Structure formats: structure tokens, C-alpha cells
Short mmCIF file of C-alpha atoms in Angstrom, two decimals:
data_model
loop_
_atom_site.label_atom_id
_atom_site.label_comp_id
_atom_site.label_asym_id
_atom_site.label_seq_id
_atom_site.Cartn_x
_atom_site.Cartn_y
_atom_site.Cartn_z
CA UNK A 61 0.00 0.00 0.00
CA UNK A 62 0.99 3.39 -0.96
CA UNK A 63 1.79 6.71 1.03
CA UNK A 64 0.40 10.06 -0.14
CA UNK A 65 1.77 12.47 2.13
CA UNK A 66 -0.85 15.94 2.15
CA UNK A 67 0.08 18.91 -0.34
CA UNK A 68 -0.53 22.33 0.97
CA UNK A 69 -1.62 25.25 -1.79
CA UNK A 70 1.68 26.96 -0.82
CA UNK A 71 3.31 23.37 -2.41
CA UNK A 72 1.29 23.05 -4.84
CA UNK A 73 1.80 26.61 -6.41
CA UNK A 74 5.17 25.38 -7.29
CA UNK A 75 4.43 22.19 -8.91
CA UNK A 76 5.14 21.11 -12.51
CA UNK A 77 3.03 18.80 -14.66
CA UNK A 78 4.90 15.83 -13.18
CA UNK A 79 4.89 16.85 -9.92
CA UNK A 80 0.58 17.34 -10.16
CA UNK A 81 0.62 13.65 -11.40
CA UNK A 82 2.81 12.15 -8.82
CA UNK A 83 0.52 13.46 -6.01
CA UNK A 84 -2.65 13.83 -7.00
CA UNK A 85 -2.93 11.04 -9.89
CA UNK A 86 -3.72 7.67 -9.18
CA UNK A 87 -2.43 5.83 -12.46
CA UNK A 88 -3.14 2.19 -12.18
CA UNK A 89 -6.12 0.85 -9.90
CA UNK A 90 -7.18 -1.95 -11.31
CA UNK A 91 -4.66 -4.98 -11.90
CA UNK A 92 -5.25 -8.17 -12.52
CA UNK A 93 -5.84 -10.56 -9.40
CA UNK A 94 -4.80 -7.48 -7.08
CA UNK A 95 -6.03 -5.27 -4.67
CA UNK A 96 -4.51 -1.92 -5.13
CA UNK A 97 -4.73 0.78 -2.52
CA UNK A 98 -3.48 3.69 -1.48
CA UNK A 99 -3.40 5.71 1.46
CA UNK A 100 -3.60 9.32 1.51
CA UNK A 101 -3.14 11.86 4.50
CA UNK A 102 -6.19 13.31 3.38
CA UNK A 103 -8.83 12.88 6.36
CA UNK A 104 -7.18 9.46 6.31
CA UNK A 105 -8.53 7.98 3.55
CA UNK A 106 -7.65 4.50 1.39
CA UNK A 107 -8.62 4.47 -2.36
CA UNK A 108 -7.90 2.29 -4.84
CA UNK A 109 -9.25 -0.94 -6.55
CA UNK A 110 -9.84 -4.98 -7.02
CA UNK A 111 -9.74 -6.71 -10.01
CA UNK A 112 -10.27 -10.36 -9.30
CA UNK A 113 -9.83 -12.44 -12.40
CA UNK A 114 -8.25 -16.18 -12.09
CA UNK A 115 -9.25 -15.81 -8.04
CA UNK A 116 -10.96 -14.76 -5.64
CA UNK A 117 -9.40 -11.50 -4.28
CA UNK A 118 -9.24 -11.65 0.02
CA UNK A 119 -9.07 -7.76 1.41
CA UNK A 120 -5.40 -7.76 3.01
CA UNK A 121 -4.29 -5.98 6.10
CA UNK A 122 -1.06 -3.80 5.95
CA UNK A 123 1.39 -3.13 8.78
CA UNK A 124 0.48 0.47 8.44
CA UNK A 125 -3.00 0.27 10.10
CA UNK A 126 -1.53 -1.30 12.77
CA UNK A 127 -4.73 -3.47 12.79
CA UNK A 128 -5.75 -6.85 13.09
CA UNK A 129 -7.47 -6.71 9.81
CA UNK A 130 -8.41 -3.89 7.40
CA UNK A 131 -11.66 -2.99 8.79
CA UNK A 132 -11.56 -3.09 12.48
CA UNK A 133 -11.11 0.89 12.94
CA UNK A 134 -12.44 1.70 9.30
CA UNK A 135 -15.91 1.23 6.67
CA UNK A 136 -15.78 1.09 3.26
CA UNK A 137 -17.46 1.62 0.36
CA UNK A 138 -17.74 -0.38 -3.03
CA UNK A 139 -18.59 0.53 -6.49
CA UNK A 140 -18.36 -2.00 -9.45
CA UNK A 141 -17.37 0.18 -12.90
CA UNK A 142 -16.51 -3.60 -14.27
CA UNK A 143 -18.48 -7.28 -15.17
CA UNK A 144 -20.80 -9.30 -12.57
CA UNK A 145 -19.37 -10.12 -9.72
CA UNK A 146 -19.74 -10.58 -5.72
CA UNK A 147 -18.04 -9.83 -2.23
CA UNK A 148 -18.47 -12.19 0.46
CA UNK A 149 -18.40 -10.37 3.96
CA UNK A 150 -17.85 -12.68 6.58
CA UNK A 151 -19.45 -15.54 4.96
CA UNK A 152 -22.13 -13.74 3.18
CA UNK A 153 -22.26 -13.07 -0.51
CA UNK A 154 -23.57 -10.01 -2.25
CA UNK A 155 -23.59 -9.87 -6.18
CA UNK A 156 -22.84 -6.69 -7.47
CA UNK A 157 -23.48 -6.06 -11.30
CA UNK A 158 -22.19 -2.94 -13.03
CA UNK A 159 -22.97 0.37 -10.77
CA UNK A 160 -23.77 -1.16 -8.14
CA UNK A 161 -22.93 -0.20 -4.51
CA UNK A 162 -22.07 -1.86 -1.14
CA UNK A 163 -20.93 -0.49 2.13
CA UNK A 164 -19.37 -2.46 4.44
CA UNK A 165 -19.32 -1.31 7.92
CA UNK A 166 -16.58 -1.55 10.52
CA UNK A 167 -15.77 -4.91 12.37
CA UNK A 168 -15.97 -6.84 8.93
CA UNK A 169 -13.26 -9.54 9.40
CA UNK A 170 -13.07 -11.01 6.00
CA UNK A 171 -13.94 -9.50 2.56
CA UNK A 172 -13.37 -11.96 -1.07
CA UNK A 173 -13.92 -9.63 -4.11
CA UNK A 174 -15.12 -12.48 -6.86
CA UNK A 175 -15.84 -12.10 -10.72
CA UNK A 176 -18.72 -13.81 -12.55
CA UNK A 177 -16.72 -14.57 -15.60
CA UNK A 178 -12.82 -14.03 -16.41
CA UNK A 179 -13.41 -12.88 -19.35
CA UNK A 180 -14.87 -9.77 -17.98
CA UNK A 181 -14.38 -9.12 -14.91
CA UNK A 182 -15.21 -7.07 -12.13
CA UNK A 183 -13.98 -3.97 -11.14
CA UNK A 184 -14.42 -2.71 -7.82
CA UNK A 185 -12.95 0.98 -7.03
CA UNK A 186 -12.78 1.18 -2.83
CA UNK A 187 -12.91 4.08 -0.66
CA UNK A 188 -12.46 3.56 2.95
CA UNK A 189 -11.99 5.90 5.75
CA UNK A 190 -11.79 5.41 9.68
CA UNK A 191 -14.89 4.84 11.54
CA UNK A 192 -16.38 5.43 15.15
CA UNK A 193 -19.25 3.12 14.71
CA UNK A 194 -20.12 0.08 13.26
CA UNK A 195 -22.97 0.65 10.38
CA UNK A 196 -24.89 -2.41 9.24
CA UNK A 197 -23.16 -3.56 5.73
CA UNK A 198 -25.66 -2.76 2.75
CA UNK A 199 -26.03 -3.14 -1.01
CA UNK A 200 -27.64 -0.48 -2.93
CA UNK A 201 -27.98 -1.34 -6.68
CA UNK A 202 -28.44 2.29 -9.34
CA UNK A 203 -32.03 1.64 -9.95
CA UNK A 204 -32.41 2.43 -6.15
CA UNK A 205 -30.17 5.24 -5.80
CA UNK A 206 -32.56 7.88 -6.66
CA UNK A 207 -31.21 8.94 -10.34
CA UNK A 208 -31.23 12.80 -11.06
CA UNK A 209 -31.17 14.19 -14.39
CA UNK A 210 -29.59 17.91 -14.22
CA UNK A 211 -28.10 20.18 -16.50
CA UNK A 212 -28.51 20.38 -20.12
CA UNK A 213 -27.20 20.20 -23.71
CA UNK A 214 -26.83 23.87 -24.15
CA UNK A 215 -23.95 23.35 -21.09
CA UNK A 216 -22.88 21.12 -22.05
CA UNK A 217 -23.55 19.26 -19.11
CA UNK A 218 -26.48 17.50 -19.10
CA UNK A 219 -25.87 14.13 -16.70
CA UNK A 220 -27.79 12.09 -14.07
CA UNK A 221 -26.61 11.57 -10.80
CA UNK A 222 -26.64 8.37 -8.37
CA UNK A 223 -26.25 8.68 -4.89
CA UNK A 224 -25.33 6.02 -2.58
CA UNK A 225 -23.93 6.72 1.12
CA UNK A 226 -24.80 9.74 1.66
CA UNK A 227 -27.00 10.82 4.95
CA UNK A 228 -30.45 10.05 3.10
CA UNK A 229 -29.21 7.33 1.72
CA UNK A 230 -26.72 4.25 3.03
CA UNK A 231 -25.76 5.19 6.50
CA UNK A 232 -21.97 4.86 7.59
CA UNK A 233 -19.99 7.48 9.71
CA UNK A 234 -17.51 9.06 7.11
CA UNK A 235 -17.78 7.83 3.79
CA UNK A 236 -19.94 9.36 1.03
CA UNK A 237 -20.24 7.82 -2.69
CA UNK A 238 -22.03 8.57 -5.86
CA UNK A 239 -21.27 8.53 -9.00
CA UNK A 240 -22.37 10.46 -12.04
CA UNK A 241 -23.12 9.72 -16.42
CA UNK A 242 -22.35 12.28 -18.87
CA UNK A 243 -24.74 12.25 -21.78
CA UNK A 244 -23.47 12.03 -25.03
CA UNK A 245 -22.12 15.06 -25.98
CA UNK A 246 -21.68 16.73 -22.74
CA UNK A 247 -18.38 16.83 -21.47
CA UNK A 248 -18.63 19.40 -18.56
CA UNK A 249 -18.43 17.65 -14.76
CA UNK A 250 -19.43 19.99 -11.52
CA UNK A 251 -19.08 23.02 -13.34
CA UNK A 252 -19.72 25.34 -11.31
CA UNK A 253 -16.81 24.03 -9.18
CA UNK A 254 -16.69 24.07 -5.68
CA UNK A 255 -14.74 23.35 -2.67
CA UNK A 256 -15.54 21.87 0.67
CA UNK A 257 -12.58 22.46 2.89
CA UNK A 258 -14.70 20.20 5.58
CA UNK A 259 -13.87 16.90 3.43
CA UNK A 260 -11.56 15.66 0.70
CA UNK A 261 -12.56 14.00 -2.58
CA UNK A 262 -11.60 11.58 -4.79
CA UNK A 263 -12.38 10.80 -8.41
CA UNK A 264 -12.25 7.73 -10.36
CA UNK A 265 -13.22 8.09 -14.36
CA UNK A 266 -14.38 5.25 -16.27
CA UNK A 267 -16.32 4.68 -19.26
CA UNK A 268 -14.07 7.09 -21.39
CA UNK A 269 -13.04 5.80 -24.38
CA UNK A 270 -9.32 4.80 -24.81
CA UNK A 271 -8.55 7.68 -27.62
CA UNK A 272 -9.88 10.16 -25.64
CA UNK A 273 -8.98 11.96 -21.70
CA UNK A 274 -10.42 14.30 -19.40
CA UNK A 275 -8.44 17.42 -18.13
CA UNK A 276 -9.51 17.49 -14.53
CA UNK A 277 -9.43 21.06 -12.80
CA UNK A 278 -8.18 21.24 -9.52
CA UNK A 279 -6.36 23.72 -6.97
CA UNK A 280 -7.12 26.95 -5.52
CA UNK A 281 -10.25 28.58 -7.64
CA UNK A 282 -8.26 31.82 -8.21
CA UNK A 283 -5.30 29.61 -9.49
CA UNK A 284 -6.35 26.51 -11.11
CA UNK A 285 -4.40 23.53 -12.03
CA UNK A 286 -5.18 20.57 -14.62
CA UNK A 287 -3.99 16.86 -14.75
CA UNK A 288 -4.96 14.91 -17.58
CA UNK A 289 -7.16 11.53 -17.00
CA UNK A 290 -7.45 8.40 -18.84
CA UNK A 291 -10.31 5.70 -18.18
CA UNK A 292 -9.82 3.74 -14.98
CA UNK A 293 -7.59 6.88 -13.20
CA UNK A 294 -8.35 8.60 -10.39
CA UNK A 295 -7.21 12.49 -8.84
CA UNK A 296 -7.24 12.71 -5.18
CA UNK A 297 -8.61 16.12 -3.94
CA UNK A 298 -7.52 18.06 -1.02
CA UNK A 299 -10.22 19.77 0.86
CA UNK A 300 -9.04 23.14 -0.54
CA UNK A 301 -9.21 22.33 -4.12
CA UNK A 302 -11.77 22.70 -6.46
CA UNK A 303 -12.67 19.36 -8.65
CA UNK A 304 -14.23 19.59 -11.95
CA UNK A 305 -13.23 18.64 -15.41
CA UNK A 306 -13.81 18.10 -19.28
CA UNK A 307 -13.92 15.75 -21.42
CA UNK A 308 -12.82 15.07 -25.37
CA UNK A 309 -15.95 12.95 -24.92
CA UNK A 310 -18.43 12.00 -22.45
CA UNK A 311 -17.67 9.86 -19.92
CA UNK A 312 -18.60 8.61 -16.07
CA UNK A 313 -16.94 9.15 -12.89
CA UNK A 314 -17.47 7.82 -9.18
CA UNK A 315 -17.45 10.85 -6.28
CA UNK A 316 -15.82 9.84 -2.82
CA UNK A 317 -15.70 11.71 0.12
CA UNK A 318 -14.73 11.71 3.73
CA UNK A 319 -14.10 14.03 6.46
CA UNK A 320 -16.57 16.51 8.89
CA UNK A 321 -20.10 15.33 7.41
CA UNK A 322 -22.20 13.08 5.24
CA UNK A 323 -24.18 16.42 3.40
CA UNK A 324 -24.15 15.61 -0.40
CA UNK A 325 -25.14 19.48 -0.65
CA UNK A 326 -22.16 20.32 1.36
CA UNK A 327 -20.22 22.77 -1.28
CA UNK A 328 -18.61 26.03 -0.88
CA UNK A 329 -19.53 27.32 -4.65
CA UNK A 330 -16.56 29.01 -6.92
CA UNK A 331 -18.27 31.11 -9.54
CA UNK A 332 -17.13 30.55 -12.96
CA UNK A 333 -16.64 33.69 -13.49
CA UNK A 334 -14.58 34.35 -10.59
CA UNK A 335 -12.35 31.27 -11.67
CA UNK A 336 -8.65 31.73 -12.75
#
């Protein structure tokens, strides 16, 4: 498992393109028969992925939680971007097809990440944060996550939104998910940007065609940054940078949070026109 140390603005004012990537830019989640993770000093959090192929994939624990296994001070949340598959937690098995969600609270002693078929397998990106309290572990497929249609063609933004653990939705102490479709041709993704210096964010893009990238906005609104995405990347966001982006083409992405509360509305708006 991987350190990411926190970046301050002052650091990040200085940083070239390669220096953006190497902290903020998750390159490779998702490797065959692997769990890949990586820990960030941002509110604590874990992201990364499981791609179980030839096996079933056991969550490991790492001498750096100083735990007796991975979730007996944290919860996590699931999101498959990849074929049919399950996770058995603690004996029981939940099948998770493409966009669905599960939550697994804290005290889970043993999580197997499984694929339906080799040949396309599932994908499961993670986020997992520390936890206080032990919230039941539930599955929460898209049809049920309330879908939201917002913006529109002439924004190029026009999308629906899924949300999962949220506080009206899947209950858990720190972690928030969602995830959001572009429709085709709208390329525009939380534009207006915001901020919510009470809780970091990550991103994970998927669905994004091979010839084509998103340039993901981030930093200080009056000073903004961009990294360049591929499909099945991820940016990690501080709490004091914005997080938008656009697409060559459309595209979906999955929304993680931790930190202060579980508010989905919880934004500190940056006007566009106020953006530099």
C-alpha cells in the first residue's frame, strides 16, 4: 500500500506537470488478481481498486493500520465500474453487477472480491476511511439510488446523478459515494466548481473511451491547475481544491468523500466567473 503524504496550496503553487501527477494522480487501480490501494493523509482515507480475475481476491491488512485486519477501525465503500461479480463479507455473498454499490461497515473480518466470468471481470474501485461506529453492511444497486437528471445540452452538461452513502441514503460514519453519467455530448463535470474544505474527494473516471482523456481542474479557484485523466484513473482532492473537469468525450466518474459530514449538498460554490 501506498503513502500520499498531504500537499498544501503553498506546495502546490510550485508544482510542474509531473509533480501534479505524482501526487494527485492515481495511475493504475485496477490490476489483474490485485487489490490496489493507497493511502492518503487526506482525512485518512484508502482508495484504490480490485480486479479479481483467475481468483478470488481476500481484502489484506497492511502493517500500516496497525490493525488486526483492514476494517476493524475503518468502513468502506464499493462501487463495481466492471463485469458481474460478488463480495463475500464474513461468509455472506452479495452480487454486485455494473454500478452497483455496497458499504461495508466496521468490524468486517473477511472481505473476497469475486468475478462472474474471467473474461470480464469485475472492477471494484474502494474508498475507505476510519470509523467510530459500526454501520450495518448494505447493497444499494443504481435503480435504487434515486437517479437525477440535471443540467442540459446547451452546457454542455447535461448528466444524471446516483447517490449512494450519503446521509439520506446508506448510513456509515464518514464515507460518502455517488457517481455520475455524462450524456453524449456533454463533457462538462461539476461546473460550477466548488470546494468543501470540511472533506476531501476523490475521483475515479471510467467509461471514457481509450482515444480520448479528461483534463480534470483542480487547486485553488483563483489559481487553477489541470492533470490529464485516462479511463480507470483517479485524482485525489484536497479539501481546498476545487474538482471539476472536461472531457474530449463524455464519460462517467465515481465521487468519494470523507471528512466533517455526510451532506451531499455540502459545497462552498466558486463562480465561474470568478475562476482563474
Amino acid at each position: 500500500m501506498h503513502i500520499r503524504q498531504a500537499i498544501s496550496q503553498r506546495e502546490a503553487k510550485g508544482f510542474d506537470t509531473q509533480d501534479l501527477r505524482e501526487n494527485f494522480l492515481i495511475e493504475s487501480i485496477f490490476e489483474n488478481d490485485s487489490v490496489v490501494l493507497e493511502y492518503t493523509h487526506y482525512d485518512r482515507v484508502i482508495v484504490g481498486g480490485a480486479k479479481p480475475v483467475g481468483k478470488g481476491l481476500e481484502l489484506p491488512t497492511y502493517d500500516n493500520l496497525k490493525a488486526d485486519y483492514f476494517l476493524e477501525r475503518r468502513e468502506m465503500g464499493v462501487i463495481n465500474v466492471g463485469g458481474d461479480g460478488s463480495i463475500e463479507v464474513d461468509g455472506t455473498s452479495h452480487t454486485l453487477s455494473k454500478k452497483d454499490c455496497l458499504f461495508i461497515g466496521k468490524g468486517a473480518k473477511k472481505v473476497i472480491f469475486n468475478s462472474n466470468d474471467a473474461e470480464n471481470p469485475a472492477l471494484y474501485y474502494i474508498l475507505s476511511a476510519p470509523a467510530h461506529h459500526s454501520y450495518p453492511t448494505r447493497k444499494m444497486t443504481k435503480e435504487e439510488a434515486s437517479p437525477v437528471s440535471i443540467g442540459s445540452l446547451e452546457t454542455s452538461n447535461e448528466r444524471t446523478i446516483f447517490k449512494y452513502i450519503h446521509k439520506d441514503g446508506i448510513q456509515s460514519c464518514q464515507v460518502v459515494m455517488g457517481l455520475t453519467v455524462l450524456n453524449t455530448g456533454s463533457v462538462w463535470n461539476t461546473m460550477p466548481a466548488h470546494v468543501h474544505d470540511r472533506r476531501m474527494e476523490a475521483y475515479l473516471y471510467f467509461d471514457l473511451n481509450e482515444a480520448h482523456r479528461v483534463f480534470h481542474l483542480m487547486g485553488n479557484p483563483q489559481e487553477t491547475r489541470h492533470i490529464v485523466v485516462a479511463n480507470h484513473q483517479a485524482v485525489v482532492s484536497p479539501p481546498w481544491s476545487i474538482h471539476s473537469g472536461c472531457g474530449t468525450s463524455n464519460y462517467s466518474f465515481i465521487w468519494g468523500m470523507a471528512g466533517e459530514n455526510l451532506d451531499y449538498s455540502d459545497m462552498d460554490f466558486a463562480p465561474i466567473t470568478e475562476l482563474r
